[in-house]
PDB file of C-alpha atoms in Angstrom:
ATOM      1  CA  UNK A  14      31.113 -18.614  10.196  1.00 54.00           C
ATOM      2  CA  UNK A  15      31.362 -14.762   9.900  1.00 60.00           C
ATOM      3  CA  UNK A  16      29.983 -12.546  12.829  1.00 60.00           C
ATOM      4  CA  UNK A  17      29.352  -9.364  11.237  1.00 57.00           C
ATOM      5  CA  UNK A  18      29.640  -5.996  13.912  1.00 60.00           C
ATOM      6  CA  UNK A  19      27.831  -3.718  11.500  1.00 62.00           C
ATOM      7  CA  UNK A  20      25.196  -2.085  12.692  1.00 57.00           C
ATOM      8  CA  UNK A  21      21.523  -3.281  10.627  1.00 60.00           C
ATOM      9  CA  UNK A  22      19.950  -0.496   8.520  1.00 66.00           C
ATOM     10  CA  UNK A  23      17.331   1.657  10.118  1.00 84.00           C
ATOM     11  CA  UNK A  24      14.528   2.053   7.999  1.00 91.00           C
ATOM     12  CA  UNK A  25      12.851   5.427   8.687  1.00 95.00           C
ATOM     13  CA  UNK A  26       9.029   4.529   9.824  1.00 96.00           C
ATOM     14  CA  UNK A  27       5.511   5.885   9.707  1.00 97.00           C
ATOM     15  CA  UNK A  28       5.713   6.749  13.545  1.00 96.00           C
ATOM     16  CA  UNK A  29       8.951   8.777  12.567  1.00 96.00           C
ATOM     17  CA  UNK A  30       7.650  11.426  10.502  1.00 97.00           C
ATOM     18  CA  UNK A  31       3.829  11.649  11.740  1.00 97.00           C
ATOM     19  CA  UNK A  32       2.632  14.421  13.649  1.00 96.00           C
ATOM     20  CA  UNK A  33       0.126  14.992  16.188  1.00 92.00           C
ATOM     21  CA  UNK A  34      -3.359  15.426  14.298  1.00 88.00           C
ATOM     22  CA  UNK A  35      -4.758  18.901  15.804  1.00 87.00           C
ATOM     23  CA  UNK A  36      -8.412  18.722  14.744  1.00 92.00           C
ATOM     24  CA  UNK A  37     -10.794  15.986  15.265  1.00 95.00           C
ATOM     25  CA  UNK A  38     -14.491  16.232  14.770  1.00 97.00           C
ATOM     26  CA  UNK A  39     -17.318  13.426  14.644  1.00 97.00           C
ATOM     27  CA  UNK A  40     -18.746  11.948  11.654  1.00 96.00           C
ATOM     28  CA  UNK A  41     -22.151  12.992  13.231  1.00 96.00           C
ATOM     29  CA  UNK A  42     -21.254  17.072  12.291  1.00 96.00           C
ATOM     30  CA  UNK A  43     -22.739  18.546   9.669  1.00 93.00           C
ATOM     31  CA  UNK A  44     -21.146  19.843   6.413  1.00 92.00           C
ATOM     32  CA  UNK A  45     -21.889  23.502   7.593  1.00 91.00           C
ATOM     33  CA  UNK A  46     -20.163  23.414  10.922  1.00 93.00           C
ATOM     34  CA  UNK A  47     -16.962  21.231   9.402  1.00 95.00           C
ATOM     35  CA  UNK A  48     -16.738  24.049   7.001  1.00 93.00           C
ATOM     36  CA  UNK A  49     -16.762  26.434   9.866  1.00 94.00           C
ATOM     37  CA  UNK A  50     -14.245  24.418  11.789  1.00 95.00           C
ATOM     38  CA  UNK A  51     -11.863  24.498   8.642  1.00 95.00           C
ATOM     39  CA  UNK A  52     -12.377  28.207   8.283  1.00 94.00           C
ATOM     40  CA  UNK A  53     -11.543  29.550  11.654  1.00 95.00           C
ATOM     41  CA  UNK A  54      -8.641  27.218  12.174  1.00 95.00           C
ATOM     42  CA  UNK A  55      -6.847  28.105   8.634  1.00 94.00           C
ATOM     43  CA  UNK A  56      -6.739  24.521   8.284  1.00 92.00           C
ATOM     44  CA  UNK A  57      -6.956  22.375   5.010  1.00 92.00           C
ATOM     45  CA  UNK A  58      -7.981  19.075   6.412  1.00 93.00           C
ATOM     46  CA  UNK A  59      -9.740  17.910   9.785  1.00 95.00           C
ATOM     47  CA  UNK A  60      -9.448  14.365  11.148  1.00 96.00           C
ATOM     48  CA  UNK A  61     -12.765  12.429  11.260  1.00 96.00           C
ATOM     49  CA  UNK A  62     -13.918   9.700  13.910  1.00 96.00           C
ATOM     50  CA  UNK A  63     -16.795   7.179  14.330  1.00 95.00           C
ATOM     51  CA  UNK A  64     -18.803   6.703  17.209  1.00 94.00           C
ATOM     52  CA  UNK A  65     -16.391   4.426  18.417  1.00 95.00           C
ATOM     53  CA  UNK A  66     -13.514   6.265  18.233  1.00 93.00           C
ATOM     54  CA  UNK A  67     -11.883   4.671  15.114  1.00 96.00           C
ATOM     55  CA  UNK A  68     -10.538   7.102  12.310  1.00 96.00           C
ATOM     56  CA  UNK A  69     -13.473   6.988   9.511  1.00 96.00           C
ATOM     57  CA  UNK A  70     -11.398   9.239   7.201  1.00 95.00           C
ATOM     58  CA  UNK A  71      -9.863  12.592   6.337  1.00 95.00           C
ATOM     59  CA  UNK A  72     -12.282  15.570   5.734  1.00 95.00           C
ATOM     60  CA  UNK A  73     -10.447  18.364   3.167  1.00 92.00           C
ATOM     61  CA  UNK A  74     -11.772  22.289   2.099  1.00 92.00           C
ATOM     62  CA  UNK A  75     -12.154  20.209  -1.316  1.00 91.00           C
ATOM     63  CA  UNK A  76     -14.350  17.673   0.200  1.00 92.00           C
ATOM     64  CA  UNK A  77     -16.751  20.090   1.569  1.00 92.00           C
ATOM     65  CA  UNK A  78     -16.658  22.842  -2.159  1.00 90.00           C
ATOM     66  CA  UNK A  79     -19.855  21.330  -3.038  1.00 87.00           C
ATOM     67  CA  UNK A  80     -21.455  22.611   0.147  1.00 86.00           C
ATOM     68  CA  UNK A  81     -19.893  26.248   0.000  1.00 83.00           C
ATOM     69  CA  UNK A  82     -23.659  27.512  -1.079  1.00 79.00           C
ATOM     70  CA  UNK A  83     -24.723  26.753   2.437  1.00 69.00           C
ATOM     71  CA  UNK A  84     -28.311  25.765   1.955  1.00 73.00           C
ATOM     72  CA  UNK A  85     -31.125  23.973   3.974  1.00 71.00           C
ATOM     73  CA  UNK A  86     -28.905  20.597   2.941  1.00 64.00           C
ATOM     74  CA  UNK A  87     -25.541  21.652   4.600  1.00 65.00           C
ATOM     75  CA  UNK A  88     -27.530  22.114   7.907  1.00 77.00           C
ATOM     76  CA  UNK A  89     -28.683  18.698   7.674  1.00 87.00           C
ATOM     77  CA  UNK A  90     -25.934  16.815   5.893  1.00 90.00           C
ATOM     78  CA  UNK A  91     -23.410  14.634   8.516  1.00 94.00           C
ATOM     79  CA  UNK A  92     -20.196  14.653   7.744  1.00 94.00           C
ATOM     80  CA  UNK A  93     -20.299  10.567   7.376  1.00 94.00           C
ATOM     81  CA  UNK A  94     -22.459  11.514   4.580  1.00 93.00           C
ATOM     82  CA  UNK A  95     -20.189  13.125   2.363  1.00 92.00           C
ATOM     83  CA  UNK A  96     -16.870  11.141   0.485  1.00 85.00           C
ATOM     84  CA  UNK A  97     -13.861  11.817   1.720  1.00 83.00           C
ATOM     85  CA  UNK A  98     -10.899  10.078   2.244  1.00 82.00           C
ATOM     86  CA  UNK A  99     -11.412   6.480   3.849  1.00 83.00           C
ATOM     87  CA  UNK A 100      -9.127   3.258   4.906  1.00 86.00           C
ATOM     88  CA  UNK A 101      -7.363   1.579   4.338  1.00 92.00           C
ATOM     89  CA  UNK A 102      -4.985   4.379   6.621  1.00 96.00           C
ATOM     90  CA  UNK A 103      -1.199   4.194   7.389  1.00 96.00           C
ATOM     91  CA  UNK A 104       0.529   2.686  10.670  1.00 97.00           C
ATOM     92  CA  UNK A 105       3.217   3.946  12.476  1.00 97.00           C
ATOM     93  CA  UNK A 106       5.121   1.074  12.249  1.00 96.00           C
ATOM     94  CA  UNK A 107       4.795   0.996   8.285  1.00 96.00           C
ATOM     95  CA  UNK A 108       7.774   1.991   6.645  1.00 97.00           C
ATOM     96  CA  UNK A 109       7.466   5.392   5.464  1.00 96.00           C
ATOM     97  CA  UNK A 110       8.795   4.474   1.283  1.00 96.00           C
ATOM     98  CA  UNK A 111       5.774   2.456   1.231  1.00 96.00           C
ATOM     99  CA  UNK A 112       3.313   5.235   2.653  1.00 96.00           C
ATOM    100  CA  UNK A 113       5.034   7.546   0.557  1.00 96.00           C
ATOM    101  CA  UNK A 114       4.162   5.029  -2.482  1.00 96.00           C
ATOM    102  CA  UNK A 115       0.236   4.581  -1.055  1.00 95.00           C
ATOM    103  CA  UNK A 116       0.068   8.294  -0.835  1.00 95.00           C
ATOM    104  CA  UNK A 117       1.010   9.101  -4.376  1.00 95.00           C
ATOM    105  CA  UNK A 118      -0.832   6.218  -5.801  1.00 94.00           C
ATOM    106  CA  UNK A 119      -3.867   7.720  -3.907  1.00 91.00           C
ATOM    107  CA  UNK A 120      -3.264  11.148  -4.795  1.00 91.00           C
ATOM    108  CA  UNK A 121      -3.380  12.221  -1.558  1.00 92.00           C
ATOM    109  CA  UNK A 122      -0.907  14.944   0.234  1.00 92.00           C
ATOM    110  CA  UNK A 123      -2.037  14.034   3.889  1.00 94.00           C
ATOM    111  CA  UNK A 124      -2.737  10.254   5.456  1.00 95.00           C
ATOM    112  CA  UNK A 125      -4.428   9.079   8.798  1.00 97.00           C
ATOM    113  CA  UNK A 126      -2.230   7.129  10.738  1.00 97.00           C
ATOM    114  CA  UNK A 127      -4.426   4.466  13.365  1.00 97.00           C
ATOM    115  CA  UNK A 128      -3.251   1.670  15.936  1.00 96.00           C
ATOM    116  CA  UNK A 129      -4.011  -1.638  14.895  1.00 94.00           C
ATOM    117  CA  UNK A 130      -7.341  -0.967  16.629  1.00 96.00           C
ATOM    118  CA  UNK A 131      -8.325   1.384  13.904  1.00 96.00           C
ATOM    119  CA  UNK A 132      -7.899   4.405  16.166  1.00 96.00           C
ATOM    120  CA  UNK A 133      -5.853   7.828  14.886  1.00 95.00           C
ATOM    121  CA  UNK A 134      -2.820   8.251  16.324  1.00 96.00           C
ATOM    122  CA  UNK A 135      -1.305  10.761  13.403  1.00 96.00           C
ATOM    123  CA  UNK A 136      -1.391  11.782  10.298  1.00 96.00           C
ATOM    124  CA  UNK A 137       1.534  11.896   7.430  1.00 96.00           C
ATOM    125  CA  UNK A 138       2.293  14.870   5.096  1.00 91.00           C
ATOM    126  CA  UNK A 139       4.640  14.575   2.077  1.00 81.00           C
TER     127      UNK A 139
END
């Protein structure tokens, strides 16, 4: 038998390369004051949450184009209304080639990471 003293490959994780996610809103907001939000930050993308906390998905300035002529119906529209970017979402313990490959097969540039509770902890940018 052969007791090998190498050191196992780390593989570089979800939880390595996430960063803090710096807006959150409700999926109860409207489409008017998400665009708002997105405007005054300078930011392309704003975290979404249920009522119970959990991530529901990932609001971008493209999501929200079709309500940029700010009628009667962006006033009343909640932000759970419109599509955007839902689960499944990325963990941090997920290693970060196979996020990588999600995120490109999804299209997407930015990706929610939750706890195994369903709750956002992150999110990922390639």
């Amino acid at each position: 038998m052969t007791i090998s003293l190498e050191r196992p490959a780390t593989i570089t994780t979800v939880g390595d390369l996430m960063k803090h996610p710096e807006l959150q809103i409700g999926d109860d907001v409207t489409a008017d004051t998400a665009m708002d939000i997105l405007h005054s930050s300078g930011a392309d993308h704003v975290l979404v949450r249920a009522d119970d906390g959990r991530c529901a998905g990932l609001l971008t300035r493209l999501h929200l184009a079709p309500f940029q002529a700010r009628s009667w119906y962006t006033e009343r529209t909640p932000v759970r209304d419109i599509a955007l970017d839902r689960a499944p979402f990325a963990t941090a313990d997920m290693p970060a080639s196979d996020a990588l490959a999600a995120m490109r097969a999804r299209g997407l540039d930015t990706w929610p990471v939750v706890d195994h509770d369903g709750h956002a902890v992150g999110l990922l940018d390639f």
